[in-house]
Structures are given as C-alpha cells and as structure tokens.
Amino acid sequence: MTEDVLPTALPWVGSAAEYAAIAAGQQQSSEVLHWQDLAERVEHAHSGGHTVLHHWQPTQANGLAPLVLFHGGSGSWTHWVRSIGPLLQAGHEIWAVDLPGFGASDVPSGVIDADGMLDVLAQVLAVQFPLQTVRLLGFSFGGMTAGMLAAAYPQLVQQLVVVGAPGIGLTNKHPFRLKGWRHLDDPREQLIRHVFNLGALMLNDQRCIDRDTVALHVANVQRDNLPRRRISSTDVLVRALVRVQCPVAAIYGACDALYPAALDEVEALMAANTRQWQGMQRIAGAGHWVQYENPQAFHAALLPLLAAKR
C-alpha cells in the first residue's frame, strides 16, 4: 500500500459482534487453531514468569539439529503458521518461541528490547537442548534477535537464517507510516487501521489481507508488552554479524517495505560483515511477511539452506 489513505471498507463482511471479537483479539485464524492443537506447549521460568515454546515433532525426522523459530515484533509463533507444515514434511523438528514480552510469554524483569532478552533466550536453549546446538530461523525483529543471540552465545547455534530482518542501520529507507488504533472506541474503525497497517508494512499483495489474516495479526498486537523497543532502527544486527561464527543466510521479500529498492545495500552490508555468508535470496512479489505471503516460494528457498551439510 503506497498511499497514506485508509480503506473505506473491510475485506470481508461481518456482524458488529464479530468485528468486536476480532478487534479485541478474541478470534483466531483456522490455520493457527489447527497447528496450535497439534503443538506441545513447553514453558521455561524466568524472573517475570515464563517463556513459552511450541513444539512439533516430524513423523520421520531428518536427523538434523532442532530448528528454533523466532517471530517478528508485535507477533508470536503464529508469524510462522504457514511454515510448520512444510518444515515438518521435510523432517525438521520445530520449536517456535513466543519471545519474552510477546504472545503467551511474560516480560522478564527489566527487559524493554531485544538486547535485554538474550540471556533469557540463551538459558532456554541451554536447558531445552543440553549439549546440542540448534539452527535459528528468525523473522524481522526475531531475525535481529537471533543474530544478536548467535553473536553473544556462539556455542548454542550452528546455523542462522534471518528473514526480513531490521537492525541494518538504513533507517532512511523506511517510507511507511503505521496508523494508531488503540485510541479508537469503534471496533470496525480499529480493524480498518489494522488492515491499513498490514498493507503498509507486512504484505505486498492486498488480496492476502482477509479475515483470518487480520484476526491473527490483531491477536498478536493485542499482546505486545514491549511497546518502547527502538533498537531495530539501529545497525545492531550488522554489528552482531561480525561476531557470529556459524553460517548465515538471509531471505527477504523483494518488495519488503523495510528496504524498498535498498536490498542491494542490505545484502552488501551483511556479506561484508559475516564470516560464513551463505547469501541472500529474494522472493519476487512478496513483502515483509514473506513466509506468509508466498509460502511456496519461501520454502523452496529455505529448505535447501537448512539441508546443506555443515
């Protein structure tokens, strides 16, 4: 969505009661409900409560290290809902984390941004996977966080794949402006702004913004307990990559709103600051939330990276 104009209608017709339930974060997409029912929920205690992980075991494991998924800002494991099936079919054991302060996970004492949650996440990995390294797959804020974690705790991570990650330092490349919604009393007006925000930042193809997508998104942003985070507007990921010892790859939607017409710069910065660079792949026509918008092309790029011999 290039124009700063609110839509005049929602992409689906519903009742006032349905609009109110979705706007309150009380509805969820059918895809999320399906995979949620099949997940094992695991909790790890920390100073402010618990960090929650969601675990799926493949029918036939491929023998590779566990795959740990970090979601984007104002999100939860549901940012990966369209990846669970393809990854399981490829034999990957999946652990999708609700990062501290998001989704079902509590905020640890004193944590206000990604840099403050690294110790908690490292403890989770060390306890859950003793004497074993994992592969980190991080989307957006979660990609930046995964990069920082791999830099600070190299003994825990054997591969890092970042997807649409910020923390590159090219803050002048962000032309979008999101619409506030918390101040509004009318649920329908709130939902119209959520639809705008999904089109401005997350998805390039407006046809992807349906009832289930909006319900998934709203259920996530309603549970964002770290609203003051700001570190993603710095070059923190680039600085972290210098210290990452494992192989690193990146996947971006070619139309990612974070860096329109600037992915060449993003790739050059990552390549110049990474010891074992596996390259960047770009998914044509897809926006920031690339694994949701074009899952087929995304997984065609991702799965060979994960299967590569270490």
Short mmCIF file of C-alpha atoms in Angstrom, two decimals:
data_model
loop_
_atom_site.label_atom_id
_atom_site.label_comp_id
_atom_site.label_asym_id
_atom_site.label_seq_id
_atom_site.Cartn_x
_atom_site.Cartn_y
_atom_site.Cartn_z
CA MET A 1 0.00 0.00 0.00
CA THR A 2 1.79 3.12 -1.19
CA GLU A 3 -0.77 5.81 -0.41
CA ASP A 4 -1.39 7.04 3.11
CA VAL A 5 -5.15 6.55 2.73
CA LEU A 6 -7.33 4.37 4.93
CA PRO A 7 -9.53 1.78 3.24
CA THR A 8 -13.23 2.63 3.28
CA ALA A 9 -14.37 -0.94 3.97
CA LEU A 10 -13.09 -4.18 5.43
CA PRO A 11 -12.10 -7.04 3.08
CA TRP A 12 -14.91 -9.20 4.47
CA VAL A 13 -18.47 -8.67 5.63
CA GLY A 14 -19.22 -9.50 9.26
CA SER A 15 -21.51 -8.65 12.10
CA ALA A 16 -20.83 -5.97 14.70
CA ALA A 17 -20.29 -8.74 17.27
CA GLU A 18 -17.70 -10.43 15.06
CA TYR A 19 -15.86 -7.17 14.44
CA ALA A 20 -15.78 -6.52 18.19
CA ALA A 21 -14.41 -10.01 18.93
CA ILE A 22 -11.67 -9.76 16.31
CA ALA A 23 -10.70 -6.24 17.39
CA ALA A 24 -10.40 -7.49 20.98
CA GLY A 25 -8.04 -10.29 19.90
CA GLN A 26 -10.60 -12.96 20.78
CA GLN A 27 -10.74 -14.63 17.36
CA GLN A 28 -8.04 -16.63 15.63
CA SER A 29 -7.39 -17.96 12.15
CA SER A 30 -8.25 -21.55 11.29
CA GLU A 31 -4.61 -22.23 10.36
CA VAL A 32 -3.40 -21.12 13.78
CA LEU A 33 -6.04 -23.16 15.59
CA HIS A 34 -5.06 -26.26 13.60
CA TRP A 35 -1.34 -26.10 14.40
CA GLN A 36 -1.95 -24.92 17.95
CA ASP A 37 -3.97 -28.06 18.63
CA LEU A 38 -1.10 -30.22 17.35
CA ALA A 39 1.66 -28.45 19.31
CA GLU A 40 3.28 -29.43 22.57
CA ARG A 41 3.47 -26.37 24.82
CA VAL A 42 6.65 -26.03 26.89
CA GLU A 43 7.31 -23.33 29.49
CA HIS A 44 10.64 -22.09 30.86
CA ALA A 45 10.60 -19.99 34.03
CA HIS A 46 12.35 -16.62 34.25
CA SER A 47 12.29 -13.61 36.58
CA GLY A 48 8.98 -12.29 35.26
CA GLY A 49 7.12 -15.53 34.63
CA HIS A 50 7.66 -17.91 31.71
CA THR A 51 8.91 -18.09 28.15
CA VAL A 52 6.61 -20.31 26.07
CA LEU A 53 7.73 -22.63 23.26
CA HIS A 54 5.56 -24.59 20.84
CA HIS A 55 6.95 -27.94 19.68
CA TRP A 56 6.11 -30.12 16.70
CA GLN A 57 7.84 -33.45 16.01
CA PRO A 58 8.01 -34.73 12.41
CA THR A 59 6.72 -38.18 11.56
CA GLN A 60 10.08 -39.05 10.03
CA ALA A 61 12.95 -36.97 11.40
CA ASN A 62 15.77 -35.93 9.06
CA GLY A 63 18.45 -36.22 11.74
CA LEU A 64 19.37 -32.54 11.64
CA ALA A 65 19.62 -30.28 14.67
CA PRO A 66 16.39 -28.80 16.06
CA LEU A 67 15.04 -25.75 14.26
CA VAL A 68 14.15 -22.86 16.57
CA LEU A 69 11.87 -20.14 15.18
CA PHE A 70 11.80 -16.52 16.40
CA HIS A 71 8.87 -14.33 15.29
CA GLY A 72 8.65 -10.67 14.38
CA GLY A 73 7.85 -7.64 16.52
CA SER A 74 4.34 -7.38 17.96
CA GLY A 75 3.98 -11.03 16.98
CA SER A 76 4.09 -14.59 18.24
CA TRP A 77 4.84 -18.06 16.88
CA THR A 78 1.85 -17.55 14.58
CA HIS A 79 4.03 -15.47 12.24
CA TRP A 80 5.32 -18.92 11.17
CA VAL A 81 1.94 -20.64 10.86
CA ARG A 82 2.37 -21.37 7.13
CA SER A 83 5.86 -22.79 7.70
CA ILE A 84 5.01 -25.51 10.21
CA GLY A 85 3.59 -27.95 7.64
CA PRO A 86 6.36 -27.65 5.02
CA LEU A 87 9.10 -27.85 7.66
CA LEU A 88 7.56 -30.94 9.27
CA GLN A 89 7.18 -32.60 5.88
CA ALA A 90 10.90 -32.03 5.34
CA GLY A 91 11.63 -33.85 8.60
CA HIS A 92 12.54 -30.86 10.76
CA GLU A 93 11.86 -30.83 14.49
CA ILE A 94 10.36 -27.40 15.19
CA TRP A 95 10.43 -25.25 18.31
CA ALA A 96 8.61 -21.95 17.80
CA VAL A 97 9.28 -19.45 20.57
CA ASP A 98 6.99 -16.71 21.82
CA LEU A 99 9.75 -14.20 22.52
CA PRO A 100 9.73 -12.65 26.02
CA GLY A 101 7.04 -9.97 26.18
CA PHE A 102 5.07 -11.27 23.19
CA GLY A 103 2.37 -13.84 22.61
CA ALA A 104 1.99 -16.12 25.61
CA SER A 105 5.41 -15.24 27.07
CA ASP A 106 5.85 -12.91 30.03
CA VAL A 107 8.23 -9.95 30.21
CA PRO A 108 11.38 -10.68 32.23
CA SER A 109 12.29 -8.11 34.85
CA GLY A 110 13.93 -5.04 33.32
CA VAL A 111 13.57 -6.13 29.67
CA ILE A 112 12.41 -3.45 27.22
CA ASP A 113 14.02 -4.56 23.94
CA ALA A 114 15.77 -7.40 22.12
CA ASP A 115 19.17 -6.87 23.75
CA GLY A 116 17.66 -7.40 27.18
CA MET A 117 16.17 -10.81 26.40
CA LEU A 118 19.32 -12.54 25.14
CA ASP A 119 20.30 -14.09 28.48
CA VAL A 120 16.79 -15.45 28.97
CA LEU A 121 16.72 -16.96 25.49
CA ALA A 122 20.19 -18.44 25.91
CA GLN A 123 19.08 -20.09 29.13
CA VAL A 124 16.02 -21.52 27.37
CA LEU A 125 18.19 -23.05 24.65
CA ALA A 126 20.77 -24.38 27.09
CA VAL A 127 18.13 -26.07 29.24
CA GLN A 128 15.97 -27.35 26.40
CA PHE A 129 18.88 -28.55 24.25
CA PRO A 130 21.72 -29.56 26.61
CA LEU A 131 24.97 -30.45 24.85
CA GLN A 132 23.34 -29.70 21.48
CA THR A 133 23.45 -26.79 19.07
CA VAL A 134 20.38 -25.57 17.23
CA ARG A 135 19.58 -23.77 13.99
CA LEU A 136 17.94 -20.38 14.40
CA LEU A 137 15.37 -19.07 11.93
CA GLY A 138 14.31 -15.53 12.77
CA PHE A 139 11.77 -13.26 11.13
CA SER A 140 12.02 -9.45 11.30
CA PHE A 141 12.59 -8.44 14.95
CA GLY A 142 13.20 -12.13 15.62
CA GLY A 143 15.89 -12.27 12.94
CA MET A 144 17.68 -9.36 14.54
CA THR A 145 17.32 -11.02 17.95
CA ALA A 146 18.57 -14.35 16.61
CA GLY A 147 21.62 -12.65 15.14
CA MET A 148 22.43 -10.96 18.43
CA LEU A 149 21.94 -14.25 20.28
CA ALA A 150 24.22 -16.15 17.90
CA ALA A 151 26.88 -13.48 18.38
CA ALA A 152 26.66 -13.49 22.17
CA TYR A 153 26.32 -17.28 22.58
CA PRO A 154 28.11 -18.91 19.62
CA GLN A 155 28.27 -22.26 21.40
CA LEU A 156 24.49 -22.63 21.13
CA VAL A 157 23.96 -22.01 17.40
CA GLN A 158 25.13 -23.97 14.34
CA GLN A 159 23.26 -22.03 11.64
CA LEU A 160 21.41 -18.71 11.37
CA VAL A 161 18.82 -17.76 8.77
CA VAL A 162 17.33 -14.27 9.02
CA VAL A 163 14.13 -13.32 7.22
CA GLY A 164 13.23 -9.69 6.56
CA ALA A 165 15.45 -8.63 9.44
CA PRO A 166 15.88 -4.99 10.57
CA GLY A 167 18.89 -3.74 12.51
CA ILE A 168 20.76 -2.87 9.31
CA GLY A 169 21.02 0.85 10.03
CA LEU A 170 19.33 2.08 6.85
CA THR A 171 16.57 3.84 8.74
CA ASN A 172 16.12 6.43 5.99
CA LYS A 173 14.83 3.61 3.77
CA HIS A 174 11.58 3.17 5.72
CA PRO A 175 8.87 5.22 3.91
CA PHE A 176 5.81 3.70 5.56
CA ARG A 177 3.85 5.14 8.48
CA LEU A 178 1.56 2.94 10.54
CA LYS A 179 -1.82 4.09 11.86
CA GLY A 180 -2.64 4.18 15.56
CA TRP A 181 -5.68 2.21 16.67
CA ARG A 182 -5.66 1.87 20.47
CA HIS A 183 -7.34 5.26 20.96
CA LEU A 184 -10.40 4.27 18.92
CA ASP A 185 -13.61 3.00 20.51
CA ASP A 186 -15.24 1.63 17.35
CA PRO A 187 -14.04 -1.95 16.64
CA ARG A 188 -14.66 -1.57 12.92
CA GLU A 189 -12.52 1.57 12.78
CA GLN A 190 -9.78 -0.28 14.67
CA LEU A 191 -9.91 -3.12 12.14
CA ILE A 192 -9.71 -0.71 9.22
CA ARG A 193 -6.44 0.58 10.65
CA HIS A 194 -5.14 -2.95 11.16
CA VAL A 195 -5.89 -3.66 7.51
CA PHE A 196 -4.01 -0.49 6.53
CA ASN A 197 -1.02 -1.42 8.70
CA LEU A 198 -0.84 -4.93 7.27
CA GLY A 199 -0.74 -3.44 3.79
CA ALA A 200 1.73 -0.71 4.70
CA LEU A 201 4.32 -2.95 6.36
CA MET A 202 3.62 -6.66 6.28
CA LEU A 203 2.08 -7.73 2.97
CA ASN A 204 2.63 -6.53 -0.58
CA ASP A 205 -0.42 -8.23 -2.12
CA GLN A 206 -3.54 -6.67 -0.65
CA ARG A 207 -5.54 -9.78 -1.58
CA CYS A 208 -3.74 -11.60 1.25
CA ILE A 209 -5.46 -9.42 3.84
CA ASP A 210 -8.54 -11.48 4.67
CA ARG A 211 -10.50 -12.09 7.87
CA ASP A 212 -8.19 -14.82 9.17
CA THR A 213 -5.05 -12.78 8.49
CA VAL A 214 -6.47 -9.77 10.32
CA ALA A 215 -7.59 -11.97 13.24
CA LEU A 216 -4.10 -13.49 13.51
CA HIS A 217 -2.47 -10.07 13.39
CA VAL A 218 -4.78 -8.45 15.94
CA ALA A 219 -4.42 -11.34 18.39
CA ASN A 220 -0.67 -10.70 18.24
CA VAL A 221 -0.58 -6.91 18.53
CA GLN A 222 -3.01 -7.03 21.45
CA ARG A 223 -0.35 -9.00 23.38
CA ASP A 224 2.65 -6.79 22.61
CA ASN A 225 4.07 -5.91 26.04
CA LEU A 226 7.28 -4.24 24.79
CA PRO A 227 5.97 -1.10 23.06
CA ARG A 228 9.05 1.01 23.84
CA ARG A 229 11.55 -1.05 21.85
CA ARG A 230 13.66 1.02 19.48
CA ILE A 231 16.86 -0.94 18.82
CA SER A 232 15.70 -2.22 15.42
CA SER A 233 16.22 1.25 13.93
CA THR A 234 19.97 0.98 14.59
CA ASP A 235 22.64 -1.15 12.87
CA VAL A 236 22.69 -3.64 15.75
CA LEU A 237 22.32 -6.72 13.51
CA VAL A 238 25.19 -5.71 11.23
CA ARG A 239 27.41 -5.18 14.27
CA ALA A 240 26.37 -8.55 15.69
CA LEU A 241 27.08 -10.43 12.46
CA VAL A 242 30.76 -9.59 12.77
CA ARG A 243 30.88 -11.88 15.82
CA VAL A 244 28.65 -14.69 14.53
CA GLN A 245 30.74 -17.81 13.94
CA CYS A 246 28.20 -20.06 12.22
CA PRO A 247 26.97 -19.93 8.61
CA VAL A 248 24.47 -17.11 7.97
CA ALA A 249 21.87 -16.77 5.21
CA ALA A 250 19.11 -14.26 4.55
CA ILE A 251 15.74 -14.34 2.80
CA TYR A 252 13.76 -11.18 2.04
CA GLY A 253 10.64 -10.42 0.10
CA ALA A 254 11.72 -8.46 -2.94
CA CYS A 255 9.05 -5.87 -2.06
CA ASP A 256 9.86 -5.66 1.66
CA ALA A 257 8.59 -2.31 2.94
CA LEU A 258 11.53 -2.01 5.32
CA TYR A 259 14.01 -1.55 2.50
CA PRO A 260 12.26 -0.71 -0.79
CA ALA A 261 14.81 -0.53 -3.59
CA ALA A 262 17.58 -0.93 -0.99
CA LEU A 263 18.05 -4.71 -0.71
CA ASP A 264 21.32 -4.48 -2.63
CA GLU A 265 22.64 -2.30 0.19
CA VAL A 266 21.28 -4.68 2.82
CA GLU A 267 22.92 -7.65 1.13
CA ALA A 268 26.24 -5.85 0.74
CA LEU A 269 26.33 -4.88 4.43
CA MET A 270 25.51 -8.42 5.54
CA ALA A 271 28.04 -10.01 3.20
CA ALA A 272 30.80 -7.62 4.27
CA ASN A 273 30.25 -8.28 7.96
CA THR A 274 29.62 -12.04 8.04
CA ARG A 275 32.31 -14.69 8.35
CA GLN A 276 30.42 -17.55 6.68
CA TRP A 277 27.97 -15.86 4.35
CA GLN A 278 25.55 -18.16 2.51
CA GLY A 279 23.95 -15.34 0.56
CA MET A 280 20.62 -13.55 0.35
CA GLN A 281 17.63 -14.86 -1.57
CA ARG A 282 14.77 -12.60 -2.62
CA ILE A 283 11.21 -13.76 -3.16
CA ALA A 284 9.67 -11.93 -6.12
CA GLY A 285 6.47 -10.01 -5.46
CA ALA A 286 6.45 -10.69 -1.72
CA GLY A 287 6.51 -8.14 1.06
CA HIS A 288 7.96 -8.14 4.55
CA TRP A 289 5.99 -11.13 5.89
CA VAL A 290 7.35 -13.21 3.05
CA GLN A 291 6.87 -16.67 4.58
CA TYR A 292 3.15 -15.99 4.99
CA GLU A 293 2.53 -14.15 1.73
CA ASN A 294 4.30 -16.60 -0.58
CA PRO A 295 4.99 -19.77 1.42
CA GLN A 296 5.67 -21.94 -1.62
CA ALA A 297 8.48 -19.78 -2.98
CA PHE A 298 9.80 -19.05 0.51
CA HIS A 299 10.16 -22.71 1.45
CA ALA A 300 11.67 -23.54 -1.93
CA ALA A 301 14.44 -21.11 -0.96
CA LEU A 302 14.67 -22.08 2.72
CA LEU A 303 14.65 -25.88 2.69
CA PRO A 304 17.86 -26.37 0.67
CA LEU A 305 19.63 -23.96 3.04
CA LEU A 306 18.56 -25.99 6.07
CA ALA A 307 19.55 -29.29 4.43
CA ALA A 308 23.04 -28.12 3.44
CA LYS A 309 25.87 -30.10 5.00
CA ARG A 310 27.64 -28.29 7.81
#
